[in-house]
Coordinates of C-alpha atoms and ligand atoms in Angstrom, one line a residue:
M1078 CA -2.8 -9.0 12.3
Q1079 CA -2.0 -7.0 9.2
S1080 CA 0.4 -8.6 6.5
T1081 CA 3.4 -6.9 5.4
T1082 CA 2.9 -8.1 1.9
L1083 CA 2.0 -5.4 -0.7
R1084 CA -0.3 -7.1 -3.1
R1085 CA 1.0 -6.1 -6.8
N1086 CA 0.6 -8.5 -9.8
I1087 CA 3.4 -9.1 -11.7
F1088 CA 1.8 -6.3 -14.8
Q1089 CA 1.7 -3.9 -12.1
R1090 CA 5.3 -4.2 -10.7
L1091 CA 6.7 -4.4 -14.2
F1092 CA 5.2 -1.0 -15.4
G1093 CA 5.5 0.5 -12.2
I1094 CA 2.0 1.6 -11.0
C1095 CA 1.9 2.0 -7.2
A1096 CA -1.1 1.3 -4.8
T1097 CA -1.3 4.4 -3.3
K1098 CA -3.7 7.1 -5.4
Q1099 CA -3.8 10.8 -5.4
P1100 CA -6.2 12.4 -2.9
S1101 CA -10.1 11.8 -4.3
D1102 CA -10.4 15.4 -3.2
E1103 CA -7.9 17.0 -5.3
G1104 CA -8.9 20.3 -3.6
C1105 CA -7.6 19.1 -0.1
W1106 CA -4.0 20.1 -0.1
T1107 CA -2.1 23.3 -1.0
F1108 CA 1.5 24.0 -1.9
K1109 CA 2.7 27.7 -0.8
N1110 CA 6.1 28.9 1.1
G1111 CA 7.7 25.3 1.0
K1112 CA 5.0 24.2 3.2
I1113 CA 2.3 21.9 1.8
V1114 CA -1.1 21.9 3.8
V1115 CA -3.5 18.9 3.7
D1116 CA -7.1 19.5 5.7
L1117 CA -7.4 16.2 7.2
A1118 CA -11.5 16.6 7.0
R1119 CA -11.3 16.3 3.3
V1120 CA -8.9 13.2 2.9
P1121 CA -10.9 10.3 4.4
E1122 CA -8.2 7.9 2.8
L1123 CA -5.8 9.1 5.5
V1124 CA -8.4 8.6 8.8
R1125 CA -7.2 4.9 8.9
V1126 CA -3.8 3.5 9.7
N1127 CA -1.9 2.6 6.6
G1128 CA -4.1 5.1 4.2
A1129 CA -1.8 6.8 2.0
I1130 CA -2.3 9.6 -0.6
R1131 CA 0.4 10.6 -3.5
L1132 CA 1.0 14.6 -3.9
E1133 CA 1.9 15.4 -7.0
A1134 CA 1.8 18.6 -9.0
K1135 CA 3.6 20.7 -11.7
N1136 CA 4.5 23.6 -8.6
L1137 CA 5.6 20.9 -6.3
P1138 CA 9.7 20.6 -6.2
E1139 CA 9.3 16.5 -5.5
R1140 CA 6.6 13.6 -5.7
I1141 CA 5.4 13.2 -1.9
L1142 CA 3.8 10.0 -0.1
V1143 CA 1.8 10.5 2.7
I1144 CA 0.9 7.6 5.3
Q1145 CA -0.7 7.2 8.5
G1146 CA 1.7 4.4 9.4
D1147 CA 1.5 1.6 11.5
D1148 CA 2.0 3.7 15.3
G1149 CA -0.9 6.2 14.0
Q1150 CA 1.7 8.8 13.0
Y1151 CA 1.9 10.6 10.0
N1152 CA 4.7 10.5 7.7
A1153 CA 5.7 12.3 4.2
F1154 CA 8.2 10.8 2.4
Q1155 CA 10.1 11.7 -1.1
N1156 CA 7.8 9.2 -3.0
R1157 CA 10.9 8.2 -5.7
C1158 CA 13.1 5.0 -5.0
T1159 CA 16.7 5.9 -5.2
H1160 CA 16.9 2.9 -7.4
A1161 CA 14.9 3.9 -11.1
K1162 CA 12.6 6.7 -9.4
R1163 CA 9.4 4.3 -9.3
R1164 CA 6.7 5.4 -6.8
L1165 CA 6.2 3.7 -2.9
D1166 CA 3.7 2.4 -1.0
P1167 CA 2.9 1.6 2.6
M1168 CA 3.9 -1.6 3.9
P1169 CA 1.1 -2.4 6.2
G1170 CA 2.4 -3.6 9.6
A1171 CA 6.3 -3.5 8.5
Q1172 CA 6.5 0.1 9.4
Q1173 CA 8.3 0.8 6.1
V1174 CA 7.5 1.5 2.2
Q1175 CA 8.1 -0.4 -0.8
C1176 CA 8.7 0.4 -4.4
C1177 CA 6.4 -0.5 -6.7
S1178 CA 8.8 -2.1 -9.0
I1179 CA 9.5 -5.4 -9.7
M1180 CA 12.7 -5.2 -7.6
K1181 CA 10.7 -3.7 -4.4
S1182 CA 13.2 -2.1 -2.4
I1183 CA 12.3 -1.3 1.0
F1184 CA 12.8 1.9 3.0
D1185 CA 11.9 2.3 6.7
Y1186 CA 9.7 5.5 8.2
K1187 CA 12.9 7.6 8.7
G1188 CA 13.6 7.2 4.7
K1189 CA 16.5 4.6 5.5
Y1190 CA 17.0 2.2 2.9
V1191 CA 16.3 -1.1 3.9
S1192 CA 16.5 -3.6 1.4
G1193 CA 16.6 -3.9 -2.9
P1194 CA 18.8 -2.6 -5.0
A1195 CA 18.0 1.0 -4.2
K1196 CA 21.3 3.8 -4.3
G1197 CA 20.7 5.0 -0.9
D1198 CA 18.0 6.5 1.3
I1199 CA 14.9 8.8 0.7
Q1200 CA 14.2 12.1 2.1
I1201 CA 11.9 12.2 4.5
Y1202 CA 9.7 15.6 5.5
P1203 CA 8.8 17.2 8.8
V1204 CA 4.8 17.0 9.6
I1205 CA 2.7 18.4 11.9
V1206 CA -0.9 17.8 12.8
D1207 CA -2.3 21.8 13.4
N1208 CA -5.5 21.9 13.8
G1209 CA -7.0 19.2 11.4
K1210 CA -4.4 20.2 9.2
L1211 CA -1.2 18.3 8.3
V1212 CA 1.5 20.7 7.5
I1213 CA 4.4 19.1 5.6
T1214 CA 7.9 21.3 5.4
L1215 CA 9.7 20.4 2.2
Ligands
FES1329 S1 12.9 1.7 -8.7 FE1 12.7 1.0 -6.8 S2 13.8 -0.8 -6.9 FE2 13.8 -0.4 -9.1

């Protein structure tokens, strides 16, 4: 059984260092006309349940967290906690994501606020799988 505890030490929490990394293959995704397209064949991080990547770039209007959820479905979130804008990480087994800061605000897969000092919900984005590609509409 998977744990819902996200292991982050006190320093990682203090400095807001999230567990989720940017994809190892930087060229695995593009952003054009409001759509992010991720080539799943180039993202080993997403082949397993609770695998995750974060997408960040100057031309991207928002930081995005992409996870393969507990249910095997892909989910895309605004990667910005509504408390103090820290990044989020998946919480294996809980169908939730958690802020990497000390205060650990939690949101569900629909972006709804669950707990912590966050001031509200986070944005989620529709994701479809099309011919081996993830298409995320911002
Ligand atoms: S920034 Fe997320 S709980 Fe403070």
